[in-house]
Amino acid sequence: MKMTPALLIIGGLLVFWSAVYVSVILPWETMPDDKSAAWMKWTPDEAAGHDLYIRNGCSYCHSQFVRAVDWADAGAGRLAERGDYYEQEPAILGTERVGPDLSQEGGEHSDDWQRAHFINPRNTRPMSLMPSWEFLGDEKIRQLTAYVRSLGGKTAAYRVARQDKWHAAATAAWKLGVDKNVDWLHEQVPAVWRPMPNPYPATEAALQRGEKTYQTFCIGCHGPMGDGQGPAMHYLEPPPLNFTVLRRHLVDGKYIGGIFYYQVMNGITGTGMPYFKRELESEKIWDVSNYIEVRFLGYTDATLSPQGIPAAYEPAWENTFKPPSATGESK
Amino acid sequence: MLKFASKPQSAALAFLVAGSAWFLIGTLYGLVAALHLMAPELYNNISWLNFGRMRPIHVNTVLFGFVATTLVGCAIYYVPALLRTRLWSERLGWFSWLCWNAAVLSGPTVFPFGLQQNREYTEYLYPFKVLIMLAILTLIVNLTLTIAGRKEKTLYVSVWYAVGALIWTAGVYPIGNVMWRPQTQALPGLVDSILLWFYGHNMVGLLLTPLAIGIAYFVLPRVTRAPLYSHRLSLVGFWALVATYTQIGGHHILQAPIPNWLRTVTVVGSIMMILPVFVVLANLWLTTRGRGMKLWGDPAGRFVLAGTMWYLLVCLQGPLQSLPSVQAVTHFTNWVIGHSHIAVLGFAGFIALGGMWHMLPLVCGRKLYSARLVNLQFGLLLFGLVGFFAVLTTAGLIQGHAWATGETVYVVLPSLNVYMALRAMLGLFIIAGAAVGLYNVVMTLRHGEPLEPAALEAEPLDAARAGEVSP
């Protein structure tokens, strides 16, 4: 075969456009353009937020589709559907995850958490690599927050409604004062969890593990002293809990581990406190509870009764902390 | 008026010089982005240094600015040279140059203001996309009329690839940028991603790849003074390239809810891509067989040889990555970033530089200012890029396996820190390589010794053409 200009140009275009027909035109013509059950139309604010998301290159680090292999991050379990992207223009699926997938982020966090996070992501996520967006100004951050709230369509709307409901309840409780707020928070924990001691010994190694978890997940809101004065406090309502007041709110005068575990696991929906059960396993939550108790309450209920058969690996460890009631402190 | 623009080969020279400058600028923006991933508060809350705005400057400037510009500069030199004629119009070449570089310049000047489109590689604003299309179309006109007025009857294989790259890109570019919808330059819904990744893959597959292969077919036989191994393999490689590369963009969105048949097409196409790669490499390497030391001893030949080796690596990795079971771990991670760097800088970039160092003296009529600086650039880039590839692949495997065992993206971030720091450091070697190259280009133009006219008039590819008459 001899290559002539005609063969080169006509043949080259023929093969190319045949391939384009298979890979582009055929799917374009045959893919139904329909809405998924979860799809919702954007409000003007949400559309403006999407525009900001596009123009500032958010999709270089955040994907917007959940895959069958995804496990831990928000939205895992609900696979992306073609119709989720109906009318989105452009729908940016993303190619890299420096940050989490955002396709189901709506309602995962409270709005004021999102604001604190946009202003400086290290406010709420100390190890985050995301840039600070404070320079965008309040109005644009509000639009971005509206957009993030919408991510997930109707499944997000369900979560957002739950956030809003509990936000009202938690804010009302906060306005009753420090102690009544703690009473309300404890009432929201199922009764079986409340008189539950921390089953993990508060050994030095366990406390060091707990400190690492605290610094990676908690310090931005609750602060290095556990007094609720982390950098995110300026943006959160109700504000982060001051752990030191819990010394006068122990259940039956001695238990607090079970309440910590439950609240770290499930979060306090409606407030800035997210759930951590997808990224922290059981031991990490018990260790960070022990860390908070020992460092900020000066007391831990670790290994108090009731106790079952201790795990084989656990070292000999004696809890020498006395509950405040035993030291003569009163509520 | 504008006398310099009618000087023979001045347009090719302009492309080569601009490519060298964009190389330095593009990699500097890469460093800005890399530092951000190492220390996110190093320049905190500064809008015009924000990661989301810097990354597209880096990507577009190295893709369109450095690699594509240099490759096109080589092509508009070697096509007329192989056809024993002059470029049809130097002025039209300059017009293409102006359109093309104005578009590339819009990256650093427009993106920092938060004005971009966020579809990868389609970020340029609409007017600049029009300029890119103008540049491509005028280049097609220029090369087609050059071919029409040729004095050499045979079209050497490099010419096929140069023409192919341009006529295919003239189709890929408007499809990928949805240029018939100027308001968003995107289609509504999921189908947009199919167009986007058809385009995204083919910016490498049908623009950079054929232009780079064209250079390899030009430089390797010339440096080794060896006839092309097989005309038949050239044909197979050329037609197999356009038939397979065009089908495989879908592997970028394999895990998204696209039709199953399209997934199958794209994975099968990705595996079949090995065919043109092996055929082309076999043809090139068999051409140089027994003359490896000659190739290695020539600074430009060394770049092109290394580029063909990167080509083998990246095109073994690519098909592997398209397999669903591999993607389950590697997709969304830094592994893919490593892959894209060895494709654009390793394969296409090394060959573009090799082509430039080989052709610059022929284009400007001066000997290279320093062959040792070319070798220094080679060493800097090779060290930086091998390190980059190792570090990013490792980071990608850490991410992928951690996610697969149930860790969240956030939990894994601290494990990446050391790799992000190493990647920024290795980037310094690449930037140094770019700076050395630009210095060498400028010094060649200003102080290079003039070449004897005989060297300029020498038959561009007599030896290689000898292979074409054999079956």
Short mmCIF file of N, CA and C in Angstrom, two decimals, chain A residues 1-5 7-9 11-13 15-17 19-20 22-24 26-28 30-31 53-61 63 65 67 69 71-73 80-82 85 87-100 120 122 125-136 216-217 278-279 281 284, chain B residues 36-37 40-41 44-45 47 50-53 55-56 114 116-120 123 144 147 150 155 160 163 167-168 171-172 175 180-181 184 186-195 197-198 206 231 235 238-239 242-243 246-247 255-257 259 261-262 327-328 331-332 334 337 399 403-411 413-414:
data_model
loop_
_atom_site.label_atom_id
_atom_site.label_comp_id
_atom_site.label_asym_id
_atom_site.label_seq_id
_atom_site.Cartn_x
_atom_site.Cartn_y
_atom_site.Cartn_z
N MET A 1 0.85 -1.20 0.00
CA MET A 1 0.00 0.00 0.00
C MET A 1 0.87 1.24 0.00
N LYS A 2 0.53 2.15 -0.88
CA LYS A 2 1.31 3.37 -0.97
C LYS A 2 0.48 4.50 -0.39
N MET A 3 1.12 5.30 0.45
CA MET A 3 0.39 6.38 1.10
C MET A 3 0.38 7.60 0.20
N THR A 4 -0.81 7.98 -0.23
CA THR A 4 -0.96 9.20 -1.03
C THR A 4 -1.68 10.24 -0.18
N PRO A 5 -1.59 11.51 -0.56
CA PRO A 5 -2.30 12.53 0.22
C PRO A 5 -3.79 12.23 0.34
N LEU A 7 -5.35 9.27 0.23
CA LEU A 7 -5.56 8.15 1.13
C LEU A 7 -5.36 8.60 2.58
N LEU A 8 -4.30 9.38 2.78
CA LEU A 8 -3.98 9.84 4.12
C LEU A 8 -5.14 10.65 4.71
N ILE A 9 -5.62 11.61 3.95
CA ILE A 9 -6.62 12.53 4.53
C ILE A 9 -8.01 11.89 4.53
N GLY A 11 -8.83 8.63 4.12
CA GLY A 11 -8.81 7.41 4.95
C GLY A 11 -8.71 7.75 6.42
N GLY A 12 -7.83 8.69 6.75
CA GLY A 12 -7.65 9.06 8.15
C GLY A 12 -8.95 9.59 8.74
N LEU A 13 -9.65 10.40 7.98
CA LEU A 13 -10.91 10.95 8.49
C LEU A 13 -11.99 9.87 8.59
N VAL A 15 -11.64 6.54 9.11
CA VAL A 15 -11.43 5.67 10.27
C VAL A 15 -11.75 6.43 11.55
N PHE A 16 -11.28 7.67 11.61
CA PHE A 16 -11.49 8.47 12.82
C PHE A 16 -12.98 8.66 13.10
N TRP A 17 -13.72 9.09 12.07
CA TRP A 17 -15.14 9.37 12.32
C TRP A 17 -15.95 8.11 12.54
N ALA A 19 -14.81 5.62 14.31
CA ALA A 19 -14.57 5.39 15.74
C ALA A 19 -15.35 6.38 16.59
N VAL A 20 -15.43 7.63 16.12
CA VAL A 20 -16.21 8.62 16.85
C VAL A 20 -17.67 8.20 16.90
N VAL A 22 -18.89 5.20 17.02
CA VAL A 22 -19.09 4.14 18.03
C VAL A 22 -18.94 4.71 19.43
N SER A 23 -17.90 5.51 19.66
CA SER A 23 -17.55 5.88 21.04
C SER A 23 -18.24 7.14 21.53
N VAL A 24 -18.71 7.95 20.63
CA VAL A 24 -19.32 9.22 21.07
C VAL A 24 -20.77 9.33 20.62
N LEU A 26 -22.92 7.18 19.18
CA LEU A 26 -23.84 6.11 19.55
C LEU A 26 -24.30 6.24 21.01
N PRO A 27 -23.38 6.34 21.98
CA PRO A 27 -23.86 6.53 23.36
C PRO A 27 -24.67 7.81 23.54
N TRP A 28 -24.28 8.85 22.85
CA TRP A 28 -24.96 10.14 22.95
C TRP A 28 -26.41 9.99 22.47
N THR A 30 -28.14 7.10 22.20
CA THR A 30 -28.93 6.01 22.80
C THR A 30 -29.09 6.14 24.31
N MET A 31 -28.26 6.93 24.97
CA MET A 31 -28.40 7.02 26.43
C MET A 31 -29.65 7.81 26.77
N TYR A 53 -18.45 26.25 42.27
CA TYR A 53 -17.76 24.95 42.36
C TYR A 53 -16.96 24.70 41.07
N ILE A 54 -17.60 25.04 39.94
CA ILE A 54 -16.95 24.86 38.64
C ILE A 54 -15.80 25.83 38.47
N ARG A 55 -16.07 27.09 38.72
CA ARG A 55 -15.08 28.12 38.39
C ARG A 55 -13.86 28.08 39.28
N ASN A 56 -14.00 27.50 40.46
CA ASN A 56 -12.86 27.45 41.36
C ASN A 56 -12.15 26.10 41.37
N GLY A 57 -12.55 25.22 40.46
CA GLY A 57 -11.79 23.99 40.30
C GLY A 57 -11.95 22.99 41.43
N CYS A 58 -13.13 22.95 42.04
CA CYS A 58 -13.33 22.02 43.17
C CYS A 58 -13.21 20.56 42.72
N SER A 59 -13.59 20.30 41.46
CA SER A 59 -13.64 18.90 41.03
C SER A 59 -12.26 18.31 40.81
N TYR A 60 -11.20 19.11 40.89
CA TYR A 60 -9.87 18.50 40.77
C TYR A 60 -9.57 17.60 41.97
N CYS A 61 -10.24 17.85 43.08
CA CYS A 61 -10.00 17.05 44.29
C CYS A 61 -11.23 16.28 44.75
N SER A 63 -14.58 14.03 43.64
CA SER A 63 -15.39 13.37 42.64
C SER A 63 -16.86 13.54 42.99
N PHE A 65 -19.21 10.84 42.04
CA PHE A 65 -19.97 9.61 41.83
C PHE A 65 -19.46 8.52 42.76
N ARG A 67 -19.01 4.67 43.70
CA ARG A 67 -18.80 3.45 42.92
C ARG A 67 -19.13 2.22 43.77
N VAL A 69 -17.19 -0.08 44.53
CA VAL A 69 -16.09 -0.44 45.42
C VAL A 69 -15.94 0.53 46.59
N TRP A 71 -16.47 2.35 50.07
CA TRP A 71 -16.81 1.69 51.30
C TRP A 71 -17.07 2.68 52.41
N ALA A 72 -16.11 3.57 52.67
CA ALA A 72 -16.11 4.25 53.96
C ALA A 72 -16.73 5.64 53.92
N ASP A 73 -16.53 6.38 52.83
CA ASP A 73 -16.93 7.78 52.88
C ASP A 73 -18.43 7.94 52.73
N ALA A 80 -24.05 5.76 42.21
CA ALA A 80 -24.47 6.86 41.34
C ALA A 80 -25.34 6.32 40.21
N GLU A 81 -26.35 7.09 39.83
CA GLU A 81 -27.21 6.70 38.70
C GLU A 81 -27.13 7.77 37.62
N ARG A 82 -27.33 7.31 36.40
CA ARG A 82 -27.25 8.23 35.26
C ARG A 82 -28.14 9.46 35.48
N TYR A 85 -27.65 13.14 37.24
CA TYR A 85 -26.97 14.29 36.63
C TYR A 85 -27.87 15.03 35.64
N GLU A 87 -29.95 17.43 33.62
CA GLU A 87 -29.93 18.90 33.50
C GLU A 87 -28.66 19.56 34.05
N GLN A 88 -27.80 18.83 34.73
CA GLN A 88 -26.58 19.47 35.24
C GLN A 88 -25.67 19.80 34.06
N GLU A 89 -25.16 21.03 34.06
CA GLU A 89 -24.39 21.46 32.89
C GLU A 89 -23.29 22.41 33.33
N PRO A 90 -22.08 21.97 33.42
CA PRO A 90 -21.63 20.60 33.22
C PRO A 90 -21.72 19.78 34.51
N ALA A 91 -21.99 18.48 34.33
CA ALA A 91 -21.90 17.55 35.45
C ALA A 91 -20.46 17.08 35.52
N ILE A 92 -19.75 17.46 36.57
CA ILE A 92 -18.33 17.13 36.63
C ILE A 92 -18.15 15.93 37.56
N LEU A 93 -17.80 14.80 36.97
CA LEU A 93 -17.67 13.59 37.78
C LEU A 93 -16.36 13.54 38.56
N GLY A 94 -15.34 14.17 38.04
CA GLY A 94 -14.07 14.21 38.77
C GLY A 94 -13.20 13.00 38.49
N THR A 95 -11.89 13.20 38.69
CA THR A 95 -10.94 12.13 38.39
C THR A 95 -10.01 11.81 39.55
N GLU A 96 -10.07 12.60 40.61
CA GLU A 96 -9.13 12.37 41.70
C GLU A 96 -9.85 12.64 43.01
N ARG A 97 -9.40 11.95 44.07
CA ARG A 97 -9.96 12.22 45.38
C ARG A 97 -8.85 12.61 46.35
N VAL A 98 -8.53 13.90 46.36
CA VAL A 98 -7.69 14.40 47.46
C VAL A 98 -8.60 14.62 48.66
N GLY A 99 -9.84 14.98 48.36
CA GLY A 99 -10.88 15.06 49.37
C GLY A 99 -11.94 14.02 49.06
N PRO A 100 -12.95 13.91 49.92
CA PRO A 100 -13.96 12.86 49.72
C PRO A 100 -14.87 13.13 48.54
N ASN A 120 -11.87 28.00 56.64
CA ASN A 120 -10.57 27.33 56.69
C ASN A 120 -10.83 25.87 57.02
N ARG A 122 -9.10 23.52 57.94
CA ARG A 122 -8.45 23.02 59.15
C ARG A 122 -9.25 23.38 60.41
N ARG A 125 -11.39 20.10 60.13
CA ARG A 125 -10.67 18.88 59.72
C ARG A 125 -9.18 19.20 59.72
N PRO A 126 -8.51 19.02 60.88
CA PRO A 126 -7.14 19.54 61.03
C PRO A 126 -6.13 19.01 60.01
N MET A 127 -6.35 17.82 59.44
CA MET A 127 -5.36 17.28 58.50
C MET A 127 -5.74 17.56 57.04
N SER A 128 -6.77 18.36 56.83
CA SER A 128 -7.25 18.58 55.46
C SER A 128 -6.23 19.31 54.60
N LEU A 129 -6.21 18.99 53.29
CA LEU A 129 -5.33 19.68 52.34
C LEU A 129 -6.09 20.71 51.51
N MET A 130 -7.36 20.93 51.87
CA MET A 130 -8.19 21.82 51.04
C MET A 130 -7.77 23.27 51.26
N PRO A 131 -7.83 24.10 50.19
CA PRO A 131 -7.51 25.51 50.37
C PRO A 131 -8.58 26.22 51.20
N SER A 132 -8.20 27.33 51.81
CA SER A 132 -9.18 28.16 52.51
C SER A 132 -9.91 29.01 51.48
N TRP A 133 -11.20 29.19 51.69
CA TRP A 133 -12.01 29.93 50.73
C TRP A 133 -12.57 31.21 51.32
N GLU A 134 -11.98 31.66 52.42
CA GLU A 134 -12.50 32.85 53.11
C GLU A 134 -12.56 34.03 52.15
N PHE A 135 -11.59 34.10 51.22
CA PHE A 135 -11.51 35.25 50.32
C PHE A 135 -12.75 35.39 49.43
N LEU A 136 -13.52 34.31 49.30
CA LEU A 136 -14.72 34.40 48.45
C LEU A 136 -15.77 35.32 49.06
N THR A 216 -6.54 14.63 65.38
CA THR A 216 -6.90 14.49 63.97
C THR A 216 -8.35 14.85 63.71
N PHE A 217 -9.21 14.64 64.71
CA PHE A 217 -10.65 14.77 64.45
C PHE A 217 -11.36 15.82 65.30
N ARG A 278 -17.98 6.06 60.52
CA ARG A 278 -17.45 5.53 59.27
C ARG A 278 -15.93 5.64 59.21
N GLU A 279 -15.34 6.46 60.06
CA GLU A 279 -13.87 6.55 59.98
C GLU A 279 -13.15 6.13 61.24
N GLU A 281 -12.90 3.18 64.21
CA GLU A 281 -13.38 1.89 64.68
C GLU A 281 -13.52 1.95 66.19
N LYS A 284 -10.66 2.97 68.60
CA LYS A 284 -10.27 4.39 68.50
C LYS A 284 -11.26 5.27 69.24
N HIS B 36 1.16 23.25 47.55
CA HIS B 36 -0.12 23.32 48.25
C HIS B 36 -0.51 21.97 48.84
N LEU B 37 -0.25 20.91 48.08
CA LEU B 37 -0.60 19.57 48.57
C LEU B 37 0.34 19.12 49.68
N PRO B 40 -0.79 23.01 52.96
CA PRO B 40 -1.92 23.76 52.41
C PRO B 40 -2.02 25.20 52.90
N GLU B 41 -1.31 25.55 53.98
CA GLU B 41 -1.41 26.94 54.44
C GLU B 41 -0.15 27.73 54.14
N ASN B 44 -1.91 30.76 52.35
CA ASN B 44 -3.31 30.50 52.69
C ASN B 44 -4.20 31.65 52.25
N ASN B 45 -5.38 31.29 51.71
CA ASN B 45 -6.42 32.29 51.49
C ASN B 45 -6.00 33.39 50.50
N SER B 47 -6.39 34.29 46.78
CA SER B 47 -7.25 33.79 45.71
C SER B 47 -6.45 33.39 44.47
N ASN B 50 -4.60 30.00 44.66
CA ASN B 50 -5.42 28.90 45.15
C ASN B 50 -5.24 27.64 44.29
N PHE B 51 -5.18 26.49 44.94
CA PHE B 51 -4.91 25.24 44.23
C PHE B 51 -5.86 25.00 43.06
N GLY B 52 -7.16 25.20 43.32
CA GLY B 52 -8.15 24.93 42.27
C GLY B 52 -7.95 25.80 41.04
N ARG B 53 -7.27 26.91 41.21
CA ARG B 53 -7.02 27.80 40.07
C ARG B 53 -5.64 27.59 39.46
N ARG B 55 -3.94 24.50 39.42
CA ARG B 55 -3.78 23.21 38.76
C ARG B 55 -4.11 23.28 37.27
N PRO B 56 -5.23 23.93 36.87
CA PRO B 56 -5.50 23.98 35.43
C PRO B 56 -4.46 24.80 34.66
N GLY B 114 -10.54 32.90 38.86
CA GLY B 114 -11.68 32.02 39.05
C GLY B 114 -12.57 31.99 37.83
N GLN B 116 -12.94 29.76 34.73
CA GLN B 116 -12.54 28.57 34.00
C GLN B 116 -13.70 27.61 34.03
N GLN B 117 -13.53 26.49 33.34
CA GLN B 117 -14.68 25.63 33.16
C GLN B 117 -14.60 24.33 33.92
N ASN B 118 -13.44 23.97 34.43
CA ASN B 118 -13.34 22.83 35.34
C ASN B 118 -13.49 21.46 34.68
N ARG B 119 -13.88 21.42 33.38
CA ARG B 119 -13.83 20.13 32.69
C ARG B 119 -12.37 19.98 32.29
N GLU B 120 -11.73 18.90 32.70
CA GLU B 120 -10.28 18.83 32.55
C GLU B 120 -9.85 18.97 31.09
N GLU B 123 -10.49 23.90 30.00
CA GLU B 123 -10.71 25.04 30.88
C GLU B 123 -10.66 26.39 30.19
N THR B 144 -1.40 21.03 4.24
CA THR B 144 -2.00 20.42 3.05
C THR B 144 -1.45 21.08 1.78
N ILE B 147 2.03 20.03 1.13
CA ILE B 147 2.07 18.70 0.50
C ILE B 147 1.71 18.83 -0.99
N ARG B 150 4.65 19.81 -3.13
CA ARG B 150 5.89 19.11 -2.78
C ARG B 150 6.72 18.76 -4.01
N LEU B 155 5.42 10.29 0.40
CA LEU B 155 5.10 10.86 1.72
C LEU B 155 5.74 9.96 2.77
N TRP B 160 2.67 11.49 7.55
CA TRP B 160 1.34 10.94 7.83
C TRP B 160 0.90 11.33 9.24
N VAL B 163 0.03 15.11 9.68
CA VAL B 163 -1.27 15.44 9.09
C VAL B 163 -2.38 14.79 9.89
N ILE B 167 -5.67 16.65 11.58
CA ILE B 167 -7.05 16.49 11.09
C ILE B 167 -7.89 15.76 12.14
N TRP B 168 -7.29 14.92 12.96
CA TRP B 168 -8.07 14.27 14.02
C TRP B 168 -8.37 15.26 15.13
N GLY B 171 -11.24 17.36 14.76
CA GLY B 171 -12.52 16.75 15.12
C GLY B 171 -12.67 16.60 16.63
N VAL B 172 -11.60 16.17 17.28
CA VAL B 172 -11.65 15.91 18.72
C VAL B 172 -11.93 17.19 19.49
N ILE B 175 -15.58 18.58 19.49
CA ILE B 175 -16.49 17.64 20.16
C ILE B 175 -16.28 17.74 21.68
N TRP B 180 -20.42 23.92 19.93
CA TRP B 180 -21.67 24.44 19.38
C TRP B 180 -22.61 24.93 20.48
N ARG B 181 -22.20 24.81 21.74
CA ARG B 181 -22.98 25.38 22.85
C ARG B 181 -22.08 26.35 23.61
N THR B 184 -22.25 27.16 27.81
CA THR B 184 -21.60 26.37 28.88
C THR B 184 -20.45 25.52 28.35
N ALA B 186 -20.64 22.62 27.35
CA ALA B 186 -20.85 21.30 27.92
C ALA B 186 -22.27 20.88 27.55
N LEU B 187 -22.52 19.56 27.59
CA LEU B 187 -23.87 19.07 27.40
C LEU B 187 -24.49 18.85 28.77
N PRO B 188 -25.82 18.95 28.87
CA PRO B 188 -26.42 18.62 30.17
C PRO B 188 -26.40 17.12 30.41
N GLY B 189 -26.22 16.76 31.67
CA GLY B 189 -26.33 15.35 32.04
C GLY B 189 -25.04 14.57 31.92
N LEU B 190 -25.17 13.26 32.15
CA LEU B 190 -24.00 12.39 32.21
C LEU B 190 -23.28 12.26 30.88
N VAL B 191 -24.02 12.41 29.76
CA VAL B 191 -23.42 12.18 28.45
C VAL B 191 -22.25 13.12 28.21
N ASP B 192 -22.27 14.26 28.89
CA ASP B 192 -21.17 15.22 28.77
C ASP B 192 -19.83 14.57 29.10
N SER B 193 -19.84 13.71 30.10
CA SER B 193 -18.58 13.06 30.51
C SER B 193 -18.03 12.16 29.41
N ILE B 194 -18.93 11.58 28.62
CA ILE B 194 -18.47 10.71 27.53
C ILE B 194 -17.74 11.55 26.49
N LEU B 195 -18.30 12.72 26.18
CA LEU B 195 -17.62 13.61 25.23
C LEU B 195 -16.32 14.13 25.83
N TRP B 197 -14.31 12.82 28.07
CA TRP B 197 -13.18 11.89 28.20
C TRP B 197 -12.77 11.28 26.88
N PHE B 198 -13.68 11.31 25.90
CA PHE B 198 -13.24 11.03 24.54
C PHE B 198 -12.18 12.05 24.16
N LEU B 206 -4.43 11.36 20.23
CA LEU B 206 -4.50 11.72 18.82
C LEU B 206 -3.85 13.06 18.50
N HIS B 231 8.36 -0.53 5.97
CA HIS B 231 7.28 0.33 5.51
C HIS B 231 5.93 -0.27 5.92
N LEU B 235 2.75 1.31 8.20
CA LEU B 235 1.33 1.40 7.82
C LEU B 235 0.43 0.80 8.89
N PHE B 238 0.24 3.06 11.96
CA PHE B 238 -0.51 4.29 11.74
C PHE B 238 -2.01 4.04 11.77
N TRP B 239 -2.47 3.05 11.01
CA TRP B 239 -3.92 2.83 10.92
C TRP B 239 -4.45 2.22 12.22
N VAL B 242 -5.14 5.11 14.89
CA VAL B 242 -6.38 5.89 14.82
C VAL B 242 -7.59 5.00 15.07
N ALA B 243 -7.49 3.72 14.72
CA ALA B 243 -8.63 2.84 14.93
C ALA B 243 -8.83 2.50 16.40
N THR B 246 -8.90 6.06 19.37
CA THR B 246 -10.12 6.85 19.33
C THR B 246 -11.23 6.25 20.19
N GLN B 247 -11.13 4.97 20.51
CA GLN B 247 -12.23 4.28 21.18
C GLN B 247 -12.12 4.27 22.71
N GLN B 255 -16.07 3.51 35.95
CA GLN B 255 -16.83 3.18 37.16
C GLN B 255 -18.07 4.06 37.32
N ALA B 256 -18.27 4.99 36.38
CA ALA B 256 -19.46 5.84 36.42
C ALA B 256 -20.60 5.10 35.71
N PRO B 257 -21.85 5.56 35.91
CA PRO B 257 -22.98 4.83 35.33
C PRO B 257 -23.13 5.03 33.82
N PRO B 259 -23.19 3.23 29.84
CA PRO B 259 -23.72 1.94 29.37
C PRO B 259 -22.66 0.83 29.42
N TRP B 261 -22.16 -1.67 27.40
CA TRP B 261 -21.49 -1.98 26.13
C TRP B 261 -20.34 -1.00 25.88
N LEU B 262 -20.51 0.24 26.35
CA LEU B 262 -19.46 1.22 26.15
C LEU B 262 -18.24 0.89 27.01
N GLN B 327 -8.49 -0.91 38.25
CA GLN B 327 -9.06 0.42 38.55
C GLN B 327 -9.71 0.49 39.92
N ALA B 328 -10.22 -0.65 40.39
CA ALA B 328 -10.86 -0.66 41.71
C ALA B 328 -9.91 -0.11 42.76
N HIS B 331 -8.02 3.89 40.65
CA HIS B 331 -8.76 5.06 40.19
C HIS B 331 -8.93 6.08 41.32
N PHE B 332 -8.93 7.34 40.96
CA PHE B 332 -9.06 8.47 41.90
C PHE B 332 -7.80 8.71 42.73
N ASN B 334 -3.31 8.99 43.35
CA ASN B 334 -2.13 9.60 42.74
C ASN B 334 -1.45 8.69 41.72
N ILE B 337 -2.07 10.15 38.54
CA ILE B 337 -1.28 11.37 38.32
C ILE B 337 0.13 10.98 37.87
N GLN B 399 -3.19 5.02 48.97
CA GLN B 399 -4.58 5.51 48.98
C GLN B 399 -5.55 4.41 48.59
N TRP B 403 -8.42 2.80 51.01
CA TRP B 403 -9.85 2.98 50.74
C TRP B 403 -10.53 1.62 50.59
N ALA B 404 -9.83 0.69 49.91
CA ALA B 404 -10.44 -0.61 49.65
C ALA B 404 -10.64 -1.40 50.95
N THR B 405 -9.90 -1.05 52.00
CA THR B 405 -10.09 -1.76 53.27
C THR B 405 -10.93 -0.92 54.22
N GLY B 406 -11.60 0.11 53.72
CA GLY B 406 -12.61 0.77 54.53
C GLY B 406 -12.15 2.03 55.24
N GLU B 407 -11.00 2.61 54.82
CA GLU B 407 -10.60 3.89 55.41
C GLU B 407 -11.23 5.02 54.60
N THR B 408 -11.50 6.15 55.27
CA THR B 408 -12.02 7.30 54.53
C THR B 408 -10.86 8.04 53.87
N VAL B 409 -11.19 8.88 52.91
CA VAL B 409 -10.18 9.67 52.21
C VAL B 409 -9.40 10.53 53.22
N TYR B 410 -10.12 11.12 54.16
CA TYR B 410 -9.49 12.02 55.13
C TYR B 410 -8.47 11.30 55.99
N VAL B 411 -8.80 10.09 56.43
CA VAL B 411 -7.92 9.35 57.34
C VAL B 411 -6.57 9.07 56.68
N LEU B 413 -4.98 10.91 54.45
CA LEU B 413 -4.19 12.09 54.05
C LEU B 413 -2.84 12.21 54.77
N PRO B 414 -2.78 12.03 56.09
CA PRO B 414 -1.46 12.18 56.74
C PRO B 414 -0.42 11.20 56.20
#
